[in-house]
mmCIF file of C-alpha atoms and ligand atoms in Angstrom:
data_model
loop_
_atom_site.group_PDB
_atom_site.id
_atom_site.type_symbol
_atom_site.label_atom_id
_atom_site.label_comp_id
_atom_site.label_asym_id
_atom_site.label_seq_id
_atom_site.Cartn_x
_atom_site.Cartn_y
_atom_site.Cartn_z
ATOM 1 C CA MET A 1 11.433 -13.237 -0.037
ATOM 2 C CA PHE A 2 12.732 -9.871 1.268
ATOM 3 C CA SER A 3 15.986 -8.840 2.896
ATOM 4 C CA GLN A 4 15.916 -8.483 6.675
ATOM 5 C CA GLY A 5 14.398 -5.311 8.028
ATOM 6 C CA PHE A 6 12.355 -4.646 4.861
ATOM 7 C CA GLU A 7 9.156 -2.780 5.724
ATOM 8 C CA PRO A 8 6.491 -2.645 2.976
ATOM 9 C CA SER A 9 5.639 0.946 2.070
ATOM 10 C CA ARG A 10 1.993 1.893 2.189
ATOM 11 C CA ALA A 11 2.697 5.035 0.144
ATOM 12 C CA LEU A 12 4.015 2.835 -2.676
ATOM 13 C CA GLY A 13 1.016 0.495 -2.398
ATOM 14 C CA GLN A 14 3.232 -2.458 -1.565
ATOM 15 C CA ASN A 15 1.037 -5.544 -1.204
ATOM 16 C CA PHE A 16 3.082 -8.388 -2.573
ATOM 17 C CA LEU A 17 1.502 -11.332 -4.342
ATOM 18 C CA VAL A 18 2.573 -14.579 -2.701
ATOM 19 C CA ASP A 19 0.373 -17.010 -4.637
ATOM 20 C CA ALA A 20 2.396 -18.516 -7.485
ATOM 21 C CA ASN A 21 -0.711 -20.006 -9.151
ATOM 22 C CA ILE A 22 -2.270 -16.582 -9.516
ATOM 23 C CA ALA A 23 1.033 -15.087 -10.698
ATOM 24 C CA ARG A 24 1.307 -17.761 -13.385
ATOM 25 C CA LYS A 25 -2.302 -17.268 -14.481
ATOM 26 C CA ILE A 26 -1.688 -13.530 -14.925
ATOM 27 C CA ALA A 27 1.467 -14.163 -16.962
ATOM 28 C CA ARG A 28 -0.331 -16.745 -19.107
ATOM 29 C CA GLU A 29 -3.253 -14.375 -19.716
ATOM 30 C CA ALA A 30 -0.820 -11.628 -20.749
ATOM 31 C CA SER A 31 0.888 -14.001 -23.173
ATOM 32 C CA THR A 32 -2.276 -14.868 -25.129
ATOM 33 C CA GLY A 33 -1.930 -11.760 -27.316
ATOM 34 C CA GLN A 34 1.359 -12.931 -28.896
ATOM 35 C CA HIS A 35 3.077 -9.662 -28.038
ATOM 36 C CA ALA A 36 6.796 -9.401 -28.594
ATOM 37 C CA ARG A 37 7.340 -7.476 -25.405
ATOM 38 C CA ALA A 38 5.828 -6.950 -21.976
ATOM 39 C CA ILE A 39 6.225 -3.971 -19.685
ATOM 40 C CA GLU A 40 5.654 -4.817 -16.039
ATOM 41 C CA ILE A 41 4.703 -1.960 -13.745
ATOM 42 C CA GLY A 42 5.779 -2.348 -10.120
ATOM 43 C CA PRO A 43 7.522 -5.744 -10.186
ATOM 44 C CA GLY A 44 8.397 -5.528 -6.476
ATOM 45 C CA ALA A 45 10.306 -8.623 -5.456
ATOM 46 C CA GLY A 46 9.479 -10.308 -8.761
ATOM 47 C CA SER A 47 6.756 -12.821 -7.944
ATOM 48 C CA LEU A 48 5.079 -12.098 -11.287
ATOM 49 C CA THR A 49 8.284 -11.146 -13.123
ATOM 50 C CA VAL A 50 9.749 -14.661 -13.061
ATOM 51 C CA PHE A 51 6.692 -16.074 -14.833
ATOM 52 C CA LEU A 52 6.514 -13.209 -17.326
ATOM 53 C CA ALA A 53 10.175 -13.865 -18.164
ATOM 54 C CA GLU A 54 9.168 -17.385 -19.252
ATOM 55 C CA TYR A 55 6.492 -16.140 -21.634
ATOM 56 C CA PHE A 56 8.128 -13.061 -23.189
ATOM 57 C CA GLU A 57 11.367 -12.597 -25.065
ATOM 58 C CA GLN A 58 11.636 -9.039 -23.794
ATOM 59 C CA LEU A 59 10.447 -7.740 -20.478
ATOM 60 C CA LEU A 60 10.933 -4.244 -19.125
ATOM 61 C CA ALA A 61 10.158 -3.962 -15.402
ATOM 62 C CA ILE A 62 9.674 -0.470 -13.921
ATOM 63 C CA GLU A 63 10.003 -0.273 -10.146
ATOM 64 C CA ALA A 64 10.012 2.954 -8.089
ATOM 65 C CA ASP A 65 11.517 1.433 -4.933
ATOM 66 C CA ARG A 66 15.283 1.571 -5.367
ATOM 67 C CA ALA A 67 16.084 -1.190 -2.869
ATOM 68 C CA LEU A 68 13.508 -3.545 -4.412
ATOM 69 C CA ALA A 69 14.712 -2.799 -7.943
ATOM 70 C CA ALA A 70 18.291 -3.656 -6.914
ATOM 71 C CA GLU A 71 17.171 -6.809 -5.121
ATOM 72 C CA LEU A 72 15.121 -7.918 -8.101
ATOM 73 C CA GLN A 73 18.038 -7.321 -10.438
ATOM 74 C CA SER A 74 20.341 -9.531 -8.377
ATOM 75 C CA ALA A 75 17.657 -12.207 -7.828
ATOM 76 C CA LEU A 76 17.221 -12.431 -11.614
ATOM 77 C CA SER A 77 20.992 -12.695 -12.169
ATOM 78 C CA VAL A 78 21.257 -15.494 -9.597
ATOM 79 C CA ARG A 79 18.539 -17.388 -11.492
ATOM 80 C CA ASN A 80 20.285 -16.663 -14.779
ATOM 81 C CA ILE A 81 17.262 -14.831 -16.161
ATOM 82 C CA THR A 82 18.691 -12.504 -18.799
ATOM 83 C CA ASN A 83 15.672 -11.238 -20.761
ATOM 84 C CA VAL A 84 14.460 -8.763 -18.109
ATOM 85 C CA GLU A 85 15.541 -5.134 -17.933
ATOM 86 C CA VAL A 86 14.825 -3.632 -14.514
ATOM 87 C CA GLN A 87 14.472 0.154 -14.449
ATOM 88 C CA ASN A 88 14.406 1.997 -11.155
ATOM 89 C CA ALA A 89 11.907 4.742 -12.047
ATOM 90 C CA ASP A 90 8.557 6.219 -11.128
ATOM 91 C CA VAL A 91 6.166 4.941 -13.789
ATOM 92 C CA LEU A 92 4.424 8.343 -13.805
ATOM 93 C CA ASP A 93 7.706 9.879 -15.042
ATOM 94 C CA PHE A 94 8.360 7.090 -17.531
ATOM 95 C CA ASP A 95 8.520 8.208 -21.174
ATOM 96 C CA PHE A 96 5.940 5.865 -22.727
ATOM 97 C CA VAL A 97 6.109 7.639 -26.080
ATOM 98 C CA HIS A 98 9.854 7.127 -26.433
ATOM 99 C CA ALA A 99 9.618 3.494 -25.322
ATOM 100 C CA GLY A 100 7.489 2.790 -28.413
ATOM 101 C CA ILE A 101 10.149 3.903 -30.838
ATOM 102 C CA ASP A 102 10.949 0.286 -31.793
ATOM 103 C CA LEU A 103 7.275 -0.251 -32.773
ATOM 104 C CA LEU A 104 7.053 -3.526 -30.880
ATOM 105 C CA PRO A 105 3.480 -4.571 -30.079
ATOM 106 C CA THR A 106 3.446 -4.619 -26.302
ATOM 107 C CA VAL A 107 1.349 -5.756 -23.363
ATOM 108 C CA VAL A 108 1.442 -3.935 -20.022
ATOM 109 C CA VAL A 109 1.149 -6.167 -16.983
ATOM 110 C CA GLY A 110 1.189 -5.534 -13.268
ATOM 111 C CA ASN A 111 -0.183 -5.854 -9.825
ATOM 112 C CA LEU A 112 -0.612 -2.099 -9.754
ATOM 113 C CA PRO A 113 -0.033 0.220 -6.799
ATOM 114 C CA TYR A 114 -3.703 0.879 -6.019
ATOM 115 C CA ASN A 115 -3.401 4.579 -5.207
ATOM 116 C CA ILE A 116 -2.286 5.429 -8.758
ATOM 117 C CA SER A 117 -3.813 2.643 -10.837
ATOM 118 C CA SER A 118 -6.349 4.852 -12.639
ATOM 119 C CA GLN A 119 -3.589 7.326 -13.568
ATOM 120 C CA ILE A 120 -1.407 4.491 -14.860
ATOM 121 C CA ILE A 121 -4.196 2.968 -16.965
ATOM 122 C CA LEU A 122 -5.119 6.294 -18.577
ATOM 123 C CA ARG A 123 -1.519 7.242 -19.188
ATOM 124 C CA VAL A 124 -0.712 3.960 -20.903
ATOM 125 C CA LEU A 125 -3.857 4.055 -23.051
ATOM 126 C CA GLU A 126 -3.369 7.704 -24.037
ATOM 127 C CA ARG A 127 0.380 7.775 -24.615
ATOM 128 C CA ALA A 128 1.573 4.268 -25.392
ATOM 129 C CA TRP A 129 -0.242 3.594 -28.655
ATOM 130 C CA TYR A 130 1.916 0.466 -29.244
ATOM 131 C CA VAL A 131 0.452 -1.132 -26.105
ATOM 132 C CA GLU A 132 -2.350 -3.325 -27.401
ATOM 133 C CA SER A 133 -3.498 -4.775 -24.081
ATOM 134 C CA LEU A 134 -3.159 -4.365 -20.337
ATOM 135 C CA VAL A 135 -3.523 -7.228 -17.880
ATOM 136 C CA VAL A 136 -3.622 -5.619 -14.469
ATOM 137 C CA MET A 137 -4.541 -6.349 -10.863
ATOM 138 C CA VAL A 138 -6.572 -3.477 -9.408
ATOM 139 C CA GLN A 139 -8.949 -2.963 -6.493
ATOM 140 C CA ALA A 140 -12.115 -5.008 -7.035
ATOM 141 C CA GLU A 141 -14.209 -1.864 -6.901
ATOM 142 C CA MET A 142 -12.198 -0.228 -9.674
ATOM 143 C CA ALA A 143 -12.375 -3.405 -11.758
ATOM 144 C CA ASP A 144 -16.149 -3.400 -11.376
ATOM 145 C CA ARG A 145 -16.311 0.200 -12.546
ATOM 146 C CA LEU A 146 -14.311 -0.700 -15.643
ATOM 147 C CA LEU A 147 -16.354 -3.814 -16.308
ATOM 148 C CA ALA A 148 -19.750 -2.090 -15.937
ATOM 149 C CA PRO A 149 -21.218 -1.608 -19.422
ATOM 150 C CA VAL A 150 -21.380 2.022 -20.546
ATOM 151 C CA GLY A 151 -24.997 3.096 -20.066
ATOM 152 C CA SER A 152 -25.588 0.880 -17.021
ATOM 153 C CA ARG A 153 -26.196 2.026 -13.442
ATOM 154 C CA ASN A 154 -22.688 1.184 -12.228
ATOM 155 C CA CYS A 155 -20.757 2.926 -14.954
ATOM 156 C CA SER A 156 -18.547 5.869 -14.039
ATOM 157 C CA ALA A 157 -16.678 8.740 -15.638
ATOM 158 C CA PHE A 158 -13.493 6.669 -15.463
ATOM 159 C CA GLY A 159 -15.200 3.632 -17.001
ATOM 160 C CA VAL A 160 -16.647 5.618 -19.923
ATOM 161 C CA HIS A 161 -13.324 7.408 -20.424
ATOM 162 C CA VAL A 162 -11.453 4.093 -20.642
ATOM 163 C CA ALA A 163 -14.187 2.623 -22.881
ATOM 164 C CA LEU A 164 -13.343 5.276 -25.496
ATOM 165 C CA MET A 165 -9.992 3.489 -25.894
ATOM 166 C CA ALA A 166 -10.328 -0.111 -24.713
ATOM 167 C CA ARG A 167 -12.702 -2.978 -23.955
ATOM 168 C CA ALA A 168 -12.525 -4.511 -20.479
ATOM 169 C CA ARG A 169 -13.060 -8.096 -19.452
ATOM 170 C CA PRO A 170 -12.620 -9.954 -16.181
ATOM 171 C CA VAL A 171 -9.732 -12.402 -15.692
ATOM 172 C CA LEU A 172 -9.733 -13.450 -12.031
ATOM 173 C CA THR A 173 -10.569 -12.444 -8.473
ATOM 174 C CA ALA A 174 -7.922 -12.428 -5.731
ATOM 175 C CA PRO A 175 -8.777 -12.408 -2.012
ATOM 176 C CA PRO A 176 -6.656 -10.313 0.412
ATOM 177 C CA SER A 177 -5.043 -13.515 1.743
ATOM 178 C CA VAL A 178 -2.883 -13.963 -1.384
ATOM 179 C CA PHE A 179 -0.921 -10.769 -0.601
ATOM 180 C CA VAL A 180 1.634 -9.808 2.045
ATOM 181 C CA PRO A 181 0.621 -7.604 3.765
ATOM 182 C CA PRO A 182 -3.059 -8.299 2.913
ATOM 183 C CA PRO A 183 -4.868 -5.233 1.543
ATOM 184 C CA LYS A 184 -8.112 -4.122 3.221
ATOM 185 C CA VAL A 185 -10.054 -4.587 -0.020
ATOM 186 C CA GLY A 186 -10.575 -7.332 -2.568
ATOM 187 C CA SER A 187 -8.665 -7.348 -5.852
ATOM 188 C CA LYS A 188 -9.400 -8.384 -9.414
ATOM 189 C CA VAL A 189 -7.341 -8.886 -12.517
ATOM 190 C CA ILE A 190 -8.864 -7.414 -15.645
ATOM 191 C CA ARG A 191 -7.798 -7.322 -19.235
ATOM 192 C CA LEU A 192 -8.115 -4.165 -21.336
ATOM 193 C CA ASP A 193 -7.823 -4.600 -25.096
ATOM 194 C CA ARG A 194 -7.316 -1.442 -27.058
ATOM 195 C CA VAL A 195 -9.985 -0.699 -29.651
ATOM 196 C CA ARG A 196 -8.843 -0.209 -33.208
ATOM 197 C CA ASP A 197 -8.144 3.442 -34.103
ATOM 198 C CA PRO A 198 -9.131 4.949 -30.743
ATOM 199 C CA LEU A 199 -10.433 8.528 -30.783
ATOM 200 C CA SER A 200 -7.557 9.649 -28.568
ATOM 201 C CA VAL A 201 -5.281 8.964 -31.547
ATOM 202 C CA VAL A 202 -7.566 9.584 -34.526
ATOM 203 C CA ASP A 203 -9.153 12.822 -33.306
ATOM 204 C CA PRO A 204 -7.526 14.070 -30.083
ATOM 205 C CA GLN A 205 -9.603 17.258 -30.046
ATOM 206 C CA LEU A 206 -12.906 15.386 -30.233
ATOM 207 C CA TYR A 207 -11.553 13.002 -27.588
ATOM 208 C CA ASP A 208 -10.798 15.957 -25.259
ATOM 209 C CA THR A 209 -14.281 17.356 -25.825
ATOM 210 C CA ILE A 210 -15.943 14.037 -24.981
ATOM 211 C CA VAL A 211 -13.763 13.503 -21.899
ATOM 212 C CA GLY A 212 -14.597 17.052 -20.771
ATOM 213 C CA VAL A 213 -18.348 16.516 -21.031
ATOM 214 C CA ILE A 214 -18.125 13.065 -19.383
ATOM 215 C CA ARG A 215 -16.246 14.528 -16.405
ATOM 216 C CA LEU A 216 -18.559 17.519 -16.155
ATOM 217 C CA THR A 217 -21.770 15.509 -16.158
ATOM 218 C CA PHE A 218 -20.570 12.579 -14.016
ATOM 219 C CA GLY A 219 -19.427 15.171 -11.468
ATOM 220 C CA HIS A 220 -23.189 15.386 -10.769
ATOM 221 C CA ARG A 221 -24.222 11.881 -11.766
ATOM 222 C CA ARG A 222 -27.627 11.992 -10.062
ATOM 223 C CA GLN A 223 -28.577 15.170 -11.922
ATOM 224 C CA MET A 224 -30.272 15.399 -15.280
ATOM 225 C CA LEU A 225 -28.011 16.548 -18.120
ATOM 226 C CA ARG A 226 -29.900 19.821 -18.470
ATOM 227 C CA LYS A 227 -29.131 20.787 -14.867
ATOM 228 C CA VAL A 228 -25.395 20.483 -15.465
ATOM 229 C CA LEU A 229 -24.897 21.539 -19.076
ATOM 230 C CA SER A 230 -25.091 25.164 -20.176
ATOM 231 C CA PRO A 231 -28.254 26.159 -22.113
ATOM 232 C CA LYS A 232 -26.260 26.149 -25.370
ATOM 233 C CA GLN A 233 -24.813 22.704 -24.661
ATOM 234 C CA SER A 234 -28.257 21.404 -23.690
ATOM 235 C CA ALA A 235 -29.701 22.710 -26.948
ATOM 236 C CA VAL A 236 -27.057 20.798 -28.920
ATOM 237 C CA VAL A 237 -27.663 17.583 -26.974
ATOM 238 C CA GLY A 238 -31.430 17.894 -27.386
ATOM 239 C CA SER A 239 -31.056 18.480 -31.139
ATOM 240 C CA LEU A 240 -29.248 15.125 -31.403
ATOM 241 C CA GLY A 241 -32.306 13.316 -30.056
ATOM 242 C CA VAL A 242 -30.731 12.688 -26.630
ATOM 243 C CA ALA A 243 -33.243 13.766 -23.967
ATOM 244 C CA VAL A 244 -31.642 16.270 -21.613
ATOM 245 C CA THR A 245 -33.740 14.842 -18.782
ATOM 246 C CA ARG A 246 -31.496 11.761 -18.804
ATOM 247 C CA ARG A 247 -28.646 11.155 -16.368
ATOM 248 C CA PRO A 248 -25.069 10.610 -17.555
ATOM 249 C CA GLU A 249 -24.951 6.966 -16.429
ATOM 250 C CA SER A 250 -27.720 6.097 -18.936
ATOM 251 C CA LEU A 251 -25.853 7.284 -22.047
ATOM 252 C CA THR A 252 -24.327 4.796 -24.471
ATOM 253 C CA LEU A 253 -20.845 5.160 -25.933
ATOM 254 C CA ASP A 254 -22.320 6.100 -29.326
ATOM 255 C CA GLU A 255 -24.362 8.834 -27.659
ATOM 256 C CA TRP A 256 -21.273 10.242 -25.912
ATOM 257 C CA ILE A 257 -19.456 10.331 -29.223
ATOM 258 C CA ALA A 258 -22.422 11.973 -30.979
ATOM 259 C CA ILE A 259 -22.605 14.591 -28.209
ATOM 260 C CA GLY A 260 -18.885 15.294 -28.558
ATOM 261 C CA LYS A 261 -19.259 15.734 -32.322
ATOM 262 C CA GLY A 262 -22.325 17.941 -31.888
ATOM 263 C CA LEU A 263 -20.534 20.197 -29.390
ATOM 264 C CA GLU A 264 -17.506 20.451 -31.702
ATOM 265 C CA GLU A 265 -19.669 21.390 -34.674
ATOM 266 C CA ALA A 266 -21.409 24.056 -32.586
ATOM 267 C CA GLY A 267 -18.031 25.503 -31.549
ATOM 268 C CA LEU A 268 -18.595 24.348 -27.966
ATOM 269 C CA GLY A 269 -15.784 21.786 -27.898
ATOM 270 C CA ALA A 270 -12.666 21.615 -25.728
ATOM 271 C CA ALA A 271 -10.834 24.020 -28.041
ATOM 272 C CA GLY A 272 -13.846 26.354 -28.393
HETATM 273 N N1 SAM B 1 4.364 -7.028 -8.563
HETATM 274 C C1 SAM B 1 4.668 -7.201 -7.157
HETATM 275 C C2 SAM B 1 3.834 -8.326 -6.600
HETATM 276 O O1 SAM B 1 2.793 -8.614 -7.201
HETATM 277 O O2 SAM B 1 4.192 -8.894 -5.581
HETATM 278 C C3 SAM B 1 4.430 -5.918 -6.358
HETATM 279 C C4 SAM B 1 3.047 -5.317 -6.449
HETATM 280 S S1 SAM B 1 2.745 -4.000 -5.331
HETATM 281 C C5 SAM B 1 0.983 -3.990 -5.314
HETATM 282 C C6 SAM B 1 3.060 -2.513 -6.282
HETATM 283 C C7 SAM B 1 4.498 -2.312 -6.680
HETATM 284 O O3 SAM B 1 4.572 -1.088 -7.417
HETATM 285 C C8 SAM B 1 5.480 -2.158 -5.528
HETATM 286 O O4 SAM B 1 6.622 -2.926 -5.775
HETATM 287 C C9 SAM B 1 5.812 -0.667 -5.499
HETATM 288 O O5 SAM B 1 7.089 -0.379 -4.976
HETATM 289 C C10 SAM B 1 5.681 -0.324 -6.971
HETATM 290 N N2 SAM B 1 5.353 1.087 -7.211
HETATM 291 C C11 SAM B 1 4.579 1.904 -6.470
HETATM 292 N N3 SAM B 1 4.467 3.112 -7.034
HETATM 293 C C12 SAM B 1 5.190 3.049 -8.180
HETATM 294 C C13 SAM B 1 5.474 3.997 -9.214
HETATM 295 N N4 SAM B 1 4.988 5.230 -9.161
HETATM 296 N N5 SAM B 1 6.267 3.606 -10.239
HETATM 297 C C14 SAM B 1 6.762 2.332 -10.291
HETATM 298 N N6 SAM B 1 6.540 1.420 -9.341
HETATM 299 C C15 SAM B 1 5.757 1.753 -8.306
#
């Protein structure tokens, strides 16, 4: 699979998927949305890439490891796979806005490097408006946070933040044994489908206000809202009929949005 002397990099989160059945299932799941193009993040040696290439006319694969990107490129040429563009780049430097210039509805796929998966998910949802879905392998614990309904005990600031833009659903669970080297934690594939007209696009200022108040309150998730919010903010929340004795994990998405609107109207928003 790898050239001699290759040492997986922990810093780049290199745990390679060696189970072809799982790789195919991920590619098939990604293909259900009828997207014209897929962007794969962190293709590594290409275990998922070869299946994605079967399902998509266009595939852009972004790999930070220069040696792996070069190896993948030549492995694809040997197999005569011509519909994959491999880019040697750090996905956190990738210009997602520019990549959408052709307006092609896109799905983002990947067995993500676990140390930056939350950053990747937020960046794609916030900047790549043409990406309609993500089908991604993440740490099981992160998947559970994204799958926990907003307003339930296990929800998190990250989960509520993502829920402003997308709906999550489980796809499959992968034990450590299907990776080389095996990670210390379990993994899950989830699907995120973008909601229609997300606030981040329709009203970026309101979106920033809501994200600000989510982060502030979840920073003290065991505390009642009134202990964390300023008196003025608490007064606004109370006037909306949301008891300030509640904890952030109990709030529904509609309540978060109402709070954001209330704070904006009172001049207490992100731009205030
Ligand atoms: N898709 C391959 C597989 O399933 O076998 C590899 C998955 S491995 C968990 C993560 C991959 O992401 C590695 O190939 C790693 O080099 C790459 N990677 C790590 N950080 C990256 C970044 N910032 N930008 C692009 N690729 C990155």
